[in-house]
PDB file of C-alpha atoms and ligand atoms in Angstrom:
ATOM      1  CA  UNK A 149     -50.739  70.552   0.506  1.00 66.00           C
ATOM      2  CA  UNK A 150     -48.149  70.497   3.317  1.00 74.00           C
ATOM      3  CA  UNK A 151     -49.223  69.497   6.838  1.00 79.00           C
ATOM      4  CA  UNK A 152     -49.755  72.329   9.373  1.00 87.00           C
ATOM      5  CA  UNK A 153     -46.845  72.629  11.845  1.00 90.00           C
ATOM      6  CA  UNK A 154     -47.993  71.661  15.364  1.00 93.00           C
ATOM      7  CA  UNK A 155     -47.195  73.927  18.282  1.00 96.00           C
ATOM      8  CA  UNK A 156     -46.825  73.312  22.030  1.00 97.00           C
ATOM      9  CA  UNK A 157     -46.166  75.240  25.222  1.00 97.00           C
ATOM     10  CA  UNK A 158     -42.492  75.238  26.137  1.00 98.00           C
ATOM     11  CA  UNK A 159     -43.027  73.728  29.618  1.00 98.00           C
ATOM     12  CA  UNK A 160     -45.116  70.908  28.174  1.00 98.00           C
ATOM     13  CA  UNK A 161     -42.691  70.228  25.323  1.00 98.00           C
ATOM     14  CA  UNK A 162     -39.730  69.920  27.693  1.00 98.00           C
ATOM     15  CA  UNK A 163     -41.663  67.805  30.189  1.00 98.00           C
ATOM     16  CA  UNK A 164     -42.741  65.488  27.341  1.00 98.00           C
ATOM     17  CA  UNK A 165     -39.121  65.165  26.246  1.00 98.00           C
ATOM     18  CA  UNK A 166     -38.139  64.019  29.747  1.00 98.00           C
ATOM     19  CA  UNK A 167     -36.314  67.124  30.995  1.00 98.00           C
ATOM     20  CA  UNK A 168     -38.416  67.251  34.193  1.00 97.00           C
ATOM     21  CA  UNK A 169     -41.810  68.303  35.497  1.00 97.00           C
ATOM     22  CA  UNK A 170     -43.615  71.323  34.056  1.00 97.00           C
ATOM     23  CA  UNK A 171     -42.978  73.176  37.312  1.00 97.00           C
ATOM     24  CA  UNK A 172     -39.252  72.421  37.003  1.00 98.00           C
ATOM     25  CA  UNK A 173     -39.341  73.653  33.392  1.00 98.00           C
ATOM     26  CA  UNK A 174     -40.934  76.926  34.529  1.00 98.00           C
ATOM     27  CA  UNK A 175     -38.036  77.385  36.973  1.00 98.00           C
ATOM     28  CA  UNK A 176     -35.456  76.447  34.316  1.00 97.00           C
ATOM     29  CA  UNK A 177     -36.810  79.161  32.008  1.00 98.00           C
ATOM     30  CA  UNK A 178     -36.997  81.762  34.811  1.00 98.00           C
ATOM     31  CA  UNK A 179     -33.352  81.019  35.679  1.00 97.00           C
ATOM     32  CA  UNK A 180     -32.272  81.929  32.138  1.00 97.00           C
ATOM     33  CA  UNK A 181     -31.111  78.431  31.187  1.00 98.00           C
ATOM     34  CA  UNK A 182     -33.158  78.280  27.971  1.00 98.00           C
ATOM     35  CA  UNK A 183     -32.408  80.281  24.817  1.00 98.00           C
ATOM     36  CA  UNK A 184     -34.239  80.547  21.509  1.00 98.00           C
ATOM     37  CA  UNK A 185     -32.208  81.889  18.580  1.00 97.00           C
ATOM     38  CA  UNK A 186     -29.643  83.193  21.063  1.00 97.00           C
ATOM     39  CA  UNK A 187     -32.143  85.117  23.240  1.00 97.00           C
ATOM     40  CA  UNK A 188     -33.104  84.033  26.759  1.00 97.00           C
ATOM     41  CA  UNK A 189     -36.584  82.524  26.842  1.00 97.00           C
ATOM     42  CA  UNK A 190     -37.868  83.092  30.375  1.00 97.00           C
ATOM     43  CA  UNK A 191     -41.580  82.523  29.743  1.00 97.00           C
ATOM     44  CA  UNK A 192     -42.244  78.755  29.729  1.00 97.00           C
ATOM     45  CA  UNK A 193     -45.935  79.375  28.868  1.00 97.00           C
ATOM     46  CA  UNK A 194     -44.853  80.485  25.404  1.00 97.00           C
ATOM     47  CA  UNK A 195     -46.159  78.316  22.534  1.00 97.00           C
ATOM     48  CA  UNK A 196     -43.513  77.204  20.075  1.00 98.00           C
ATOM     49  CA  UNK A 197     -43.944  75.872  16.545  1.00 97.00           C
ATOM     50  CA  UNK A 198     -42.425  72.408  16.394  1.00 97.00           C
ATOM     51  CA  UNK A 199     -40.480  72.982  13.188  1.00 96.00           C
ATOM     52  CA  UNK A 200     -37.730  70.467  12.338  1.00 94.00           C
ATOM     53  CA  UNK A 201     -35.033  73.123  12.950  1.00 96.00           C
ATOM     54  CA  UNK A 202     -36.204  73.797  16.533  1.00 98.00           C
ATOM     55  CA  UNK A 203     -33.638  71.493  18.267  1.00 97.00           C
ATOM     56  CA  UNK A 204     -30.743  73.584  16.852  1.00 96.00           C
ATOM     57  CA  UNK A 205     -32.412  76.888  17.808  1.00 98.00           C
ATOM     58  CA  UNK A 206     -33.717  76.064  21.268  1.00 98.00           C
ATOM     59  CA  UNK A 207     -30.867  75.394  23.669  1.00 98.00           C
ATOM     60  CA  UNK A 208     -31.015  74.124  27.239  1.00 98.00           C
ATOM     61  CA  UNK A 209     -27.889  75.021  29.216  1.00 97.00           C
ATOM     62  CA  UNK A 210     -26.251  75.736  25.861  1.00 97.00           C
ATOM     63  CA  UNK A 211     -27.073  72.310  24.396  1.00 97.00           C
ATOM     64  CA  UNK A 212     -29.356  71.517  21.454  1.00 97.00           C
ATOM     65  CA  UNK A 213     -32.839  70.389  22.408  1.00 98.00           C
ATOM     66  CA  UNK A 214     -33.422  66.615  22.157  1.00 98.00           C
ATOM     67  CA  UNK A 215     -35.152  65.317  19.005  1.00 97.00           C
ATOM     68  CA  UNK A 216     -38.788  66.400  18.759  1.00 97.00           C
ATOM     69  CA  UNK A 217     -41.612  63.862  19.050  1.00 96.00           C
ATOM     70  CA  UNK A 218     -41.889  61.873  15.825  1.00 96.00           C
ATOM     71  CA  UNK A 219     -38.305  60.610  15.959  1.00 98.00           C
ATOM     72  CA  UNK A 220     -37.072  57.344  14.412  1.00 98.00           C
ATOM     73  CA  UNK A 221     -33.731  55.714  15.199  1.00 98.00           C
ATOM     74  CA  UNK A 222     -31.652  52.910  13.754  1.00 98.00           C
ATOM     75  CA  UNK A 223     -29.614  50.939  16.272  1.00 98.00           C
ATOM     76  CA  UNK A 224     -26.986  48.254  15.810  1.00 98.00           C
ATOM     77  CA  UNK A 225     -28.260  45.943  18.519  1.00 98.00           C
ATOM     78  CA  UNK A 226     -25.517  44.046  20.328  1.00 98.00           C
ATOM     79  CA  UNK A 227     -25.911  40.489  21.552  1.00 98.00           C
ATOM     80  CA  UNK A 228     -27.146  40.101  25.132  1.00 98.00           C
ATOM     81  CA  UNK A 229     -29.530  43.070  25.347  1.00 98.00           C
ATOM     82  CA  UNK A 230     -33.297  42.670  25.515  1.00 98.00           C
ATOM     83  CA  UNK A 231     -35.956  44.536  23.509  1.00 97.00           C
ATOM     84  CA  UNK A 232     -38.113  45.361  26.509  1.00 94.00           C
ATOM     85  CA  UNK A 233     -38.907  48.366  28.691  1.00 91.00           C
ATOM     86  CA  UNK A 234     -38.996  46.433  31.939  1.00 88.00           C
ATOM     87  CA  UNK A 235     -37.174  43.101  32.001  1.00 89.00           C
ATOM     88  CA  UNK A 236     -34.176  42.575  34.267  1.00 91.00           C
ATOM     89  CA  UNK A 237     -30.713  42.806  32.752  1.00 95.00           C
ATOM     90  CA  UNK A 238     -29.383  44.954  29.914  1.00 96.00           C
ATOM     91  CA  UNK A 239     -32.091  46.581  27.777  1.00 97.00           C
ATOM     92  CA  UNK A 240     -31.810  48.240  24.349  1.00 98.00           C
ATOM     93  CA  UNK A 241     -33.125  51.446  25.963  1.00 97.00           C
ATOM     94  CA  UNK A 242     -29.989  51.562  28.155  1.00 97.00           C
ATOM     95  CA  UNK A 243     -28.071  52.368  24.956  1.00 98.00           C
ATOM     96  CA  UNK A 244     -30.012  55.650  24.505  1.00 98.00           C
ATOM     97  CA  UNK A 245     -29.576  58.837  26.569  1.00 97.00           C
ATOM     98  CA  UNK A 246     -30.985  58.369  30.077  1.00 96.00           C
ATOM     99  CA  UNK A 247     -33.343  61.363  29.826  1.00 97.00           C
ATOM    100  CA  UNK A 248     -35.150  59.720  26.909  1.00 97.00           C
ATOM    101  CA  UNK A 249     -36.701  57.206  29.311  1.00 95.00           C
ATOM    102  CA  UNK A 250     -38.948  60.038  30.476  1.00 95.00           C
ATOM    103  CA  UNK A 251     -40.270  60.842  26.989  1.00 98.00           C
ATOM    104  CA  UNK A 252     -44.006  60.861  26.302  1.00 97.00           C
ATOM    105  CA  UNK A 253     -44.811  59.400  23.818  1.00 97.00           C
ATOM    106  CA  UNK A 254     -42.250  56.739  24.689  1.00 97.00           C
ATOM    107  CA  UNK A 255     -39.711  55.450  22.207  1.00 98.00           C
ATOM    108  CA  UNK A 256     -40.285  51.743  21.471  1.00 97.00           C
ATOM    109  CA  UNK A 257     -38.649  49.129  19.286  1.00 98.00           C
ATOM    110  CA  UNK A 258     -40.239  48.394  15.913  1.00 97.00           C
ATOM    111  CA  UNK A 259     -40.818  44.691  16.474  1.00 95.00           C
ATOM    112  CA  UNK A 260     -38.171  42.825  18.430  1.00 96.00           C
ATOM    113  CA  UNK A 261     -34.935  40.976  18.052  1.00 98.00           C
ATOM    114  CA  UNK A 262     -34.188  38.152  20.493  1.00 97.00           C
ATOM    115  CA  UNK A 263     -31.676  38.822  23.242  1.00 97.00           C
ATOM    116  CA  UNK A 264     -29.185  36.598  21.379  1.00 98.00           C
ATOM    117  CA  UNK A 265     -29.774  38.197  17.950  1.00 98.00           C
ATOM    118  CA  UNK A 266     -27.697  41.177  16.817  1.00 98.00           C
ATOM    119  CA  UNK A 267     -28.154  43.703  14.045  1.00 98.00           C
ATOM    120  CA  UNK A 268     -30.443  46.348  12.655  1.00 98.00           C
ATOM    121  CA  UNK A 269     -33.221  47.446  15.002  1.00 98.00           C
ATOM    122  CA  UNK A 270     -35.481  50.450  14.462  1.00 98.00           C
ATOM    123  CA  UNK A 271     -37.034  52.466  17.292  1.00 98.00           C
ATOM    124  CA  UNK A 272     -39.643  55.208  17.173  1.00 98.00           C
ATOM    125  CA  UNK A 273     -42.177  57.158  19.232  1.00 98.00           C
ATOM    126  CA  UNK A 274     -44.465  57.395  16.198  1.00 98.00           C
ATOM    127  CA  UNK A 275     -47.148  54.726  16.556  1.00 97.00           C
ATOM    128  CA  UNK A 276     -48.376  55.193  12.975  1.00 97.00           C
ATOM    129  CA  UNK A 277     -44.897  54.674  11.563  1.00 97.00           C
ATOM    130  CA  UNK A 278     -44.299  51.636  13.778  1.00 97.00           C
ATOM    131  CA  UNK A 279     -47.529  50.071  12.571  1.00 96.00           C
ATOM    132  CA  UNK A 280     -46.732  50.815   8.917  1.00 96.00           C
ATOM    133  CA  UNK A 281     -43.360  49.051   9.203  1.00 96.00           C
ATOM    134  CA  UNK A 282     -44.558  45.931  11.020  1.00 93.00           C
ATOM    135  CA  UNK A 283     -47.879  45.541   9.206  1.00 90.00           C
ATOM    136  CA  UNK A 284     -47.738  42.503   6.882  1.00 83.00           C
ATOM    137  CA  UNK A 285     -49.611  44.670   4.362  1.00 86.00           C
ATOM    138  CA  UNK A 286     -46.505  46.856   4.001  1.00 88.00           C
ATOM    139  CA  UNK A 287     -44.445  43.847   2.830  1.00 87.00           C
ATOM    140  CA  UNK A 288     -41.285  45.180   4.455  1.00 95.00           C
ATOM    141  CA  UNK A 289     -38.737  42.374   4.064  1.00 96.00           C
ATOM    142  CA  UNK A 290     -36.202  41.564   6.793  1.00 97.00           C
ATOM    143  CA  UNK A 291     -32.916  39.869   5.993  1.00 98.00           C
ATOM    144  CA  UNK A 292     -30.926  37.751   8.431  1.00 98.00           C
ATOM    145  CA  UNK A 293     -27.467  36.254   8.320  1.00 98.00           C
ATOM    146  CA  UNK A 294     -27.926  32.797   9.784  1.00 98.00           C
ATOM    147  CA  UNK A 295     -25.177  30.543  11.125  1.00 98.00           C
ATOM    148  CA  UNK A 296     -26.122  26.908  11.674  1.00 98.00           C
ATOM    149  CA  UNK A 297     -24.884  24.088  13.879  1.00 98.00           C
ATOM    150  CA  UNK A 298     -25.053  21.524  11.076  1.00 98.00           C
ATOM    151  CA  UNK A 299     -24.616  21.638   7.270  1.00 98.00           C
ATOM    152  CA  UNK A 300     -27.854  22.224   5.367  1.00 98.00           C
ATOM    153  CA  UNK A 301     -29.450  19.241   3.613  1.00 97.00           C
ATOM    154  CA  UNK A 302     -29.966  21.126   0.341  1.00 97.00           C
ATOM    155  CA  UNK A 303     -33.745  21.385   0.118  1.00 97.00           C
ATOM    156  CA  UNK A 304     -34.213  24.178   2.702  1.00 98.00           C
ATOM    157  CA  UNK A 305     -34.321  26.906   0.027  1.00 98.00           C
ATOM    158  CA  UNK A 306     -37.194  25.218  -1.788  1.00 98.00           C
ATOM    159  CA  UNK A 307     -39.092  24.421   1.424  1.00 98.00           C
ATOM    160  CA  UNK A 308     -38.918  28.067   2.534  1.00 98.00           C
ATOM    161  CA  UNK A 309     -39.608  29.500  -0.961  1.00 98.00           C
ATOM    162  CA  UNK A 310     -42.722  27.355  -1.406  1.00 97.00           C
ATOM    163  CA  UNK A 311     -44.357  28.861   1.692  1.00 95.00           C
ATOM    164  CA  UNK A 312     -46.952  26.877   3.592  1.00 94.00           C
ATOM    165  CA  UNK A 313     -44.565  25.559   6.267  1.00 96.00           C
ATOM    166  CA  UNK A 314     -46.499  25.244   9.521  1.00 96.00           C
ATOM    167  CA  UNK A 315     -44.355  26.016  12.550  1.00 96.00           C
ATOM    168  CA  UNK A 316     -44.999  24.237  15.821  1.00 89.00           C
ATOM    169  CA  UNK A 317     -47.647  26.076  17.835  1.00 90.00           C
ATOM    170  CA  UNK A 318     -48.802  28.256  14.892  1.00 95.00           C
ATOM    171  CA  UNK A 319     -52.180  27.939  13.222  1.00 95.00           C
ATOM    172  CA  UNK A 320     -51.252  29.768  10.015  1.00 96.00           C
ATOM    173  CA  UNK A 321     -48.647  28.566   7.517  1.00 97.00           C
ATOM    174  CA  UNK A 322     -45.647  30.746   6.683  1.00 97.00           C
ATOM    175  CA  UNK A 323     -45.412  33.052   3.713  1.00 95.00           C
ATOM    176  CA  UNK A 324     -42.687  32.252   1.172  1.00 97.00           C
ATOM    177  CA  UNK A 325     -39.162  33.307   2.208  1.00 98.00           C
ATOM    178  CA  UNK A 326     -35.913  33.467   0.249  1.00 98.00           C
ATOM    179  CA  UNK A 327     -32.758  31.622   1.215  1.00 98.00           C
ATOM    180  CA  UNK A 328     -29.345  32.467  -0.247  1.00 98.00           C
ATOM    181  CA  UNK A 329     -26.837  29.814   0.741  1.00 98.00           C
ATOM    182  CA  UNK A 330     -23.367  31.189   1.545  1.00 98.00           C
ATOM    183  CA  UNK A 331     -21.707  28.005   2.810  1.00 98.00           C
ATOM    184  CA  UNK A 332     -22.939  24.623   4.136  1.00 98.00           C
ATOM    185  CA  UNK A 333     -23.575  26.229   7.541  1.00 98.00           C
ATOM    186  CA  UNK A 334     -24.415  29.858   6.687  1.00 98.00           C
ATOM    187  CA  UNK A 335     -27.073  31.628   4.639  1.00 98.00           C
ATOM    188  CA  UNK A 336     -29.017  34.843   4.171  1.00 98.00           C
ATOM    189  CA  UNK A 337     -32.717  34.390   4.860  1.00 98.00           C
ATOM    190  CA  UNK A 338     -35.245  37.056   3.842  1.00 98.00           C
ATOM    191  CA  UNK A 339     -38.662  36.894   5.480  1.00 97.00           C
ATOM    192  CA  UNK A 340     -41.777  39.011   4.980  1.00 94.00           C
ATOM    193  CA  UNK A 341     -43.481  38.627   8.336  1.00 93.00           C
ATOM    194  CA  UNK A 342     -42.300  38.830  11.928  1.00 91.00           C
ATOM    195  CA  UNK A 343     -43.379  35.886  14.032  1.00 94.00           C
ATOM    196  CA  UNK A 344     -41.963  34.999  17.418  1.00 94.00           C
ATOM    197  CA  UNK A 345     -38.444  33.484  17.014  1.00 96.00           C
ATOM    198  CA  UNK A 346     -39.346  32.980  13.372  1.00 97.00           C
ATOM    199  CA  UNK A 347     -35.939  32.299  11.855  1.00 98.00           C
ATOM    200  CA  UNK A 348     -34.835  29.970  14.659  1.00 98.00           C
ATOM    201  CA  UNK A 349     -38.135  28.079  14.421  1.00 98.00           C
ATOM    202  CA  UNK A 350     -37.908  27.817  10.624  1.00 98.00           C
ATOM    203  CA  UNK A 351     -34.541  26.095  10.853  1.00 98.00           C
ATOM    204  CA  UNK A 352     -35.742  23.920  13.741  1.00 97.00           C
ATOM    205  CA  UNK A 353     -38.614  22.822  11.452  1.00 97.00           C
ATOM    206  CA  UNK A 354     -36.075  21.541   8.899  1.00 97.00           C
ATOM    207  CA  UNK A 355     -34.006  19.733  11.539  1.00 97.00           C
ATOM    208  CA  UNK A 356     -31.245  22.253  12.110  1.00 98.00           C
ATOM    209  CA  UNK A 357     -30.266  24.693  14.860  1.00 98.00           C
ATOM    210  CA  UNK A 358     -29.358  28.373  14.548  1.00 98.00           C
ATOM    211  CA  UNK A 359     -26.162  29.110  16.439  1.00 98.00           C
ATOM    212  CA  UNK A 360     -25.898  32.821  15.493  1.00 98.00           C
ATOM    213  CA  UNK A 361     -28.362  35.290  14.036  1.00 98.00           C
ATOM    214  CA  UNK A 362     -27.799  38.821  12.762  1.00 98.00           C
ATOM    215  CA  UNK A 363     -30.248  41.105  10.923  1.00 98.00           C
ATOM    216  CA  UNK A 364     -28.531  43.207   8.279  1.00 98.00           C
ATOM    217  CA  UNK A 365     -31.428  44.722   6.329  1.00 98.00           C
ATOM    218  CA  UNK A 366     -34.986  46.013   6.762  1.00 98.00           C
ATOM    219  CA  UNK A 367     -36.712  46.749   3.436  1.00 97.00           C
ATOM    220  CA  UNK A 368     -34.007  48.501   1.444  1.00 97.00           C
ATOM    221  CA  UNK A 369     -32.267  49.904   4.546  1.00 97.00           C
ATOM    222  CA  UNK A 370     -28.938  48.229   5.251  1.00 97.00           C
ATOM    223  CA  UNK A 371     -26.895  48.150   8.412  1.00 97.00           C
ATOM    224  CA  UNK A 372     -23.568  49.635   7.358  1.00 91.00           C
ATOM    225  CA  UNK A 373     -20.150  49.074   8.951  1.00 89.00           C
ATOM    226  CA  UNK A 374     -19.994  52.667  10.167  1.00 90.00           C
ATOM    227  CA  UNK A 375     -22.729  51.945  12.717  1.00 97.00           C
ATOM    228  CA  UNK A 376     -20.888  49.791  15.191  1.00 97.00           C
ATOM    229  CA  UNK A 377     -22.446  47.407  17.684  1.00 98.00           C
ATOM    230  CA  UNK A 378     -24.232  49.442  20.370  1.00 98.00           C
ATOM    231  CA  UNK A 379     -24.298  52.622  18.263  1.00 98.00           C
ATOM    232  CA  UNK A 380     -27.446  54.342  16.988  1.00 98.00           C
ATOM    233  CA  UNK A 381     -28.362  57.327  14.868  1.00 97.00           C
ATOM    234  CA  UNK A 382     -31.443  59.364  14.036  1.00 97.00           C
ATOM    235  CA  UNK A 383     -33.055  58.321  10.758  1.00 97.00           C
ATOM    236  CA  UNK A 384     -33.624  60.904   8.064  1.00 95.00           C
ATOM    237  CA  UNK A 385     -36.387  60.899   5.441  1.00 95.00           C
ATOM    238  CA  UNK A 386     -34.113  59.013   3.027  1.00 96.00           C
ATOM    239  CA  UNK A 387     -33.599  56.187   5.573  1.00 97.00           C
ATOM    240  CA  UNK A 388     -37.353  55.887   6.068  1.00 97.00           C
ATOM    241  CA  UNK A 389     -37.910  55.890   2.317  1.00 97.00           C
ATOM    242  CA  UNK A 390     -35.340  53.077   2.049  1.00 97.00           C
ATOM    243  CA  UNK A 391     -37.276  50.954   4.590  1.00 97.00           C
ATOM    244  CA  UNK A 392     -40.340  51.074   2.359  1.00 96.00           C
ATOM    245  CA  UNK A 393     -38.476  50.604  -0.900  1.00 92.00           C
ATOM    246  CA  UNK A 394     -37.203  47.275  -2.340  1.00 71.00           C
ATOM    247  CA  UNK A 395     -35.777  44.721  -2.061  1.00 58.00           C
ATOM    248  CA  UNK A 396     -39.112  43.792  -0.490  1.00 43.00           C
ATOM    249  CA  UNK A 397     -41.414  40.949  -1.425  1.00 44.00           C
TER     250      UNK A 397
HETATM  251  N1  LIG B   5     -36.132  35.404  14.088  1.00 63.34           N
HETATM  252  C1  LIG B   5     -35.631  34.911  15.222  1.00 63.34           C
HETATM  253  O1  LIG B   5     -35.653  33.718  15.453  1.00 63.34           O
HETATM  254  N2  LIG B   5     -35.097  35.779  16.107  1.00 63.34           N
HETATM  255  C2  LIG B   5     -35.020  37.105  15.893  1.00 63.34           C
HETATM  256  O2  LIG B   5     -34.504  37.847  16.740  1.00 63.34           O
HETATM  257  C3  LIG B   5     -35.542  37.585  14.697  1.00 63.34           C
HETATM  258  C4  LIG B   5     -36.097  36.712  13.809  1.00 63.34           C
END
């Protein structure tokens, strides 16, 4: 059975999407700046069905409505930006439209990448989806391209694949992870959990140092060349399906 389509008052919907206060949305409608299917919509008390096609039918000042609540994004995170809502300096949220800062529910990153890590980062305002992706029970694998300061010794692949490595400060050993060596100082590492600075700490535990880190895959979803550093796009159902499909654990 398909899920019932939720509905919401226009003023509340727009306020929740960050367009302004409900009072301001009432005035916007009265001033004829909102259209639905080409007709002016002057009554902001009107309840609207939140169907997926609504953003193309409901226009504000002639522009498509922002994505409805329940959105998921994939971002190519550049180096030097922080996955935080409130730290000083450049934040990943600065890469999204300014109005989206006012959204309720807020859009948040699905896990984090360090400031000095680049690559595939997902964001969503759907708490259930976020939890399903980061939950260890979902076994969503994450793959990183790792560049090292020093050549590998040769036994790192086995150490990581065996699992059981205890990182400094942790009380639980690591799950097995897969290492594909590309050169003496570079490799692809696939991990199945998301601990703080995990990849950097794994290589520190085997006496090396990560000099560059880039995530290129989450589950079966790859970061493609057409999404350049700093760019993002809305994920479709096929992207989400890819996250939960192989090559996982
Ligand atoms: N592991 C790290 O050390 N840093 C990241 O950003 C992600 C995984």
